[in-house]
């Protein structure tokens, strides 16, 4: 959850236009993401935390619905597809720990720490929360 992800957006300017890309860059900065060209190619990429990128995507979707324009359809589709590969990073750590414990009640604390990269106290708290349900 703490690491950044990069989603490739090939030929972005050709698909949505230069002005729409500039607006998307401003929106990305608001959500602590970076939308930029890959070196000197025509390909673009968005980099940031998975949760931040998802929040930015949700903002763009609502903005598109209120404005009624179709400029961002390609961008929305590409980011949605890219986030599918990072679904594990979109779930909060506490929810992930509880889900893992409920799927396998005999999982050890060491296995939880290894799978989720959490601390021992977070694993113990999740174990306690899962047992009280």
mmCIF file of C-alpha atoms in Angstrom:
data_model
loop_
_atom_site.group_PDB
_atom_site.id
_atom_site.type_symbol
_atom_site.label_atom_id
_atom_site.label_comp_id
_atom_site.label_asym_id
_atom_site.label_seq_id
_atom_site.Cartn_x
_atom_site.Cartn_y
_atom_site.Cartn_z
ATOM 1 C CA UNK A 1 0.000 0.000 0.000
ATOM 2 C CA UNK A 2 2.906 2.350 0.584
ATOM 3 C CA UNK A 3 4.571 1.847 -2.785
ATOM 4 C CA UNK A 4 3.806 3.804 -5.909
ATOM 5 C CA UNK A 5 2.416 2.242 -9.042
ATOM 6 C CA UNK A 6 2.726 3.318 -12.662
ATOM 7 C CA UNK A 7 0.017 2.881 -15.254
ATOM 8 C CA UNK A 8 1.004 3.175 -18.906
ATOM 9 C CA UNK A 9 -1.077 5.466 -21.110
ATOM 10 C CA UNK A 10 0.139 5.050 -24.703
ATOM 11 C CA UNK A 11 -0.567 7.828 -27.227
ATOM 12 C CA UNK A 12 -2.529 9.848 -24.686
ATOM 13 C CA UNK A 13 -2.398 13.213 -26.497
ATOM 14 C CA UNK A 14 -3.514 11.612 -29.751
ATOM 15 C CA UNK A 15 -6.490 10.038 -27.962
ATOM 16 C CA UNK A 16 -7.818 12.859 -25.768
ATOM 17 C CA UNK A 17 -6.063 16.045 -26.931
ATOM 18 C CA UNK A 18 -3.426 18.356 -25.498
ATOM 19 C CA UNK A 19 -5.808 20.566 -23.483
ATOM 20 C CA UNK A 20 -7.475 17.583 -21.826
ATOM 21 C CA UNK A 21 -4.044 16.193 -20.901
ATOM 22 C CA UNK A 22 -3.063 19.528 -19.341
ATOM 23 C CA UNK A 23 -6.263 19.526 -17.291
ATOM 24 C CA UNK A 24 -5.652 15.913 -16.271
ATOM 25 C CA UNK A 25 -2.120 16.842 -15.133
ATOM 26 C CA UNK A 26 -3.538 19.532 -12.854
ATOM 27 C CA UNK A 27 -6.073 17.096 -11.421
ATOM 28 C CA UNK A 28 -3.335 14.488 -10.902
ATOM 29 C CA UNK A 29 -1.238 16.965 -8.896
ATOM 30 C CA UNK A 30 -4.223 17.622 -6.622
ATOM 31 C CA UNK A 31 -4.247 13.921 -5.720
ATOM 32 C CA UNK A 32 -0.439 13.598 -5.286
ATOM 33 C CA UNK A 33 -0.061 11.771 -8.592
ATOM 34 C CA UNK A 34 2.110 12.585 -11.573
ATOM 35 C CA UNK A 35 0.930 12.414 -15.171
ATOM 36 C CA UNK A 36 3.855 12.818 -17.551
ATOM 37 C CA UNK A 37 5.456 11.659 -20.757
ATOM 38 C CA UNK A 38 7.700 8.627 -20.767
ATOM 39 C CA UNK A 39 11.083 10.036 -21.782
ATOM 40 C CA UNK A 40 10.765 11.558 -25.259
ATOM 41 C CA UNK A 41 8.189 9.161 -26.635
ATOM 42 C CA UNK A 42 4.538 9.762 -27.393
ATOM 43 C CA UNK A 43 3.620 7.475 -24.501
ATOM 44 C CA UNK A 44 2.486 8.790 -21.138
ATOM 45 C CA UNK A 45 2.196 7.303 -17.674
ATOM 46 C CA UNK A 46 0.566 8.106 -14.373
ATOM 47 C CA UNK A 47 2.499 7.445 -11.179
ATOM 48 C CA UNK A 48 1.263 7.578 -7.597
ATOM 49 C CA UNK A 49 -0.239 5.569 -4.803
ATOM 50 C CA UNK A 50 -2.964 3.184 -5.908
ATOM 51 C CA UNK A 51 -5.499 4.809 -3.586
ATOM 52 C CA UNK A 52 -4.553 8.287 -4.854
ATOM 53 C CA UNK A 53 -4.913 7.227 -8.483
ATOM 54 C CA UNK A 54 -8.287 5.678 -7.699
ATOM 55 C CA UNK A 55 -9.437 8.909 -6.005
ATOM 56 C CA UNK A 56 -8.254 10.941 -9.001
ATOM 57 C CA UNK A 57 -10.098 8.604 -11.353
ATOM 58 C CA UNK A 58 -13.292 8.979 -9.343
ATOM 59 C CA UNK A 59 -12.917 12.778 -9.484
ATOM 60 C CA UNK A 60 -12.475 12.697 -13.266
ATOM 61 C CA UNK A 61 -15.531 10.447 -13.653
ATOM 62 C CA UNK A 62 -17.743 12.800 -11.624
ATOM 63 C CA UNK A 63 -16.328 15.841 -13.427
ATOM 64 C CA UNK A 64 -17.085 14.224 -16.777
ATOM 65 C CA UNK A 65 -20.654 13.430 -15.738
ATOM 66 C CA UNK A 66 -21.357 16.972 -14.564
ATOM 67 C CA UNK A 67 -19.715 18.627 -17.577
ATOM 68 C CA UNK A 68 -21.180 16.187 -20.082
ATOM 69 C CA UNK A 69 -18.027 15.963 -22.207
ATOM 70 C CA UNK A 70 -16.410 12.766 -23.466
ATOM 71 C CA UNK A 71 -12.775 13.916 -23.452
ATOM 72 C CA UNK A 72 -11.615 11.562 -20.730
ATOM 73 C CA UNK A 73 -13.208 8.274 -21.862
ATOM 74 C CA UNK A 74 -9.903 6.798 -23.039
ATOM 75 C CA UNK A 75 -8.073 7.942 -19.900
ATOM 76 C CA UNK A 76 -10.770 6.512 -17.621
ATOM 77 C CA UNK A 77 -10.764 3.172 -19.444
ATOM 78 C CA UNK A 78 -6.962 2.839 -19.327
ATOM 79 C CA UNK A 79 -6.693 3.743 -15.634
ATOM 80 C CA UNK A 80 -9.568 1.384 -14.733
ATOM 81 C CA UNK A 81 -7.811 -1.428 -16.566
ATOM 82 C CA UNK A 82 -4.476 -0.572 -14.964
ATOM 83 C CA UNK A 83 -5.940 -0.541 -11.449
ATOM 84 C CA UNK A 84 -7.297 -4.076 -11.875
ATOM 85 C CA UNK A 85 -3.752 -5.379 -11.600
ATOM 86 C CA UNK A 86 -3.246 -3.508 -8.330
ATOM 87 C CA UNK A 87 -6.478 -4.427 -6.542
ATOM 88 C CA UNK A 88 -4.552 -5.692 -3.518
ATOM 89 C CA UNK A 89 -3.146 -2.192 -2.940
ATOM 90 C CA UNK A 90 -6.576 -0.561 -3.003
ATOM 91 C CA UNK A 91 -7.855 -2.408 0.060
ATOM 92 C CA UNK A 92 -6.975 -0.809 3.440
ATOM 93 C CA UNK A 93 -4.520 -2.807 5.527
ATOM 94 C CA UNK A 94 -6.960 -3.457 8.377
ATOM 95 C CA UNK A 95 -9.611 -4.794 6.010
ATOM 96 C CA UNK A 96 -7.053 -6.970 4.235
ATOM 97 C CA UNK A 97 -5.847 -8.453 7.520
ATOM 98 C CA UNK A 98 -9.384 -9.257 8.687
ATOM 99 C CA UNK A 99 -10.223 -10.771 5.292
ATOM 100 C CA UNK A 100 -7.127 -13.008 5.385
ATOM 101 C CA UNK A 101 -7.928 -14.159 8.917
ATOM 102 C CA UNK A 102 -11.544 -14.927 8.008
ATOM 103 C CA UNK A 103 -10.450 -16.877 4.922
ATOM 104 C CA UNK A 104 -7.940 -18.902 6.929
ATOM 105 C CA UNK A 105 -8.613 -18.844 10.694
ATOM 106 C CA UNK A 106 -5.480 -20.878 11.443
ATOM 107 C CA UNK A 107 -3.121 -18.382 9.800
ATOM 108 C CA UNK A 108 -0.201 -17.449 12.023
ATOM 109 C CA UNK A 109 0.896 -13.936 12.902
ATOM 110 C CA UNK A 110 4.165 -14.495 11.045
ATOM 111 C CA UNK A 111 2.274 -15.436 7.886
ATOM 112 C CA UNK A 112 0.101 -12.339 8.195
ATOM 113 C CA UNK A 113 3.155 -10.134 8.586
ATOM 114 C CA UNK A 114 4.808 -11.773 5.590
ATOM 115 C CA UNK A 115 1.750 -11.496 3.328
ATOM 116 C CA UNK A 116 0.765 -7.920 4.172
ATOM 117 C CA UNK A 117 4.025 -6.337 5.348
ATOM 118 C CA UNK A 118 2.321 -5.127 8.524
ATOM 119 C CA UNK A 119 3.674 -4.794 12.052
ATOM 120 C CA UNK A 120 3.220 -7.357 14.794
ATOM 121 C CA UNK A 121 0.846 -5.105 16.726
ATOM 122 C CA UNK A 122 -1.328 -4.564 13.625
ATOM 123 C CA UNK A 123 -1.495 -8.328 13.070
ATOM 124 C CA UNK A 124 -2.438 -8.946 16.711
ATOM 125 C CA UNK A 125 -5.113 -6.251 16.608
ATOM 126 C CA UNK A 126 -6.573 -7.733 13.435
ATOM 127 C CA UNK A 127 -6.565 -11.233 14.974
ATOM 128 C CA UNK A 128 -8.403 -9.880 18.021
ATOM 129 C CA UNK A 129 -10.924 -7.988 15.849
ATOM 130 C CA UNK A 130 -11.568 -11.047 13.703
ATOM 131 C CA UNK A 131 -12.143 -13.262 16.751
ATOM 132 C CA UNK A 132 -14.651 -10.857 18.290
ATOM 133 C CA UNK A 133 -16.848 -10.888 15.165
#
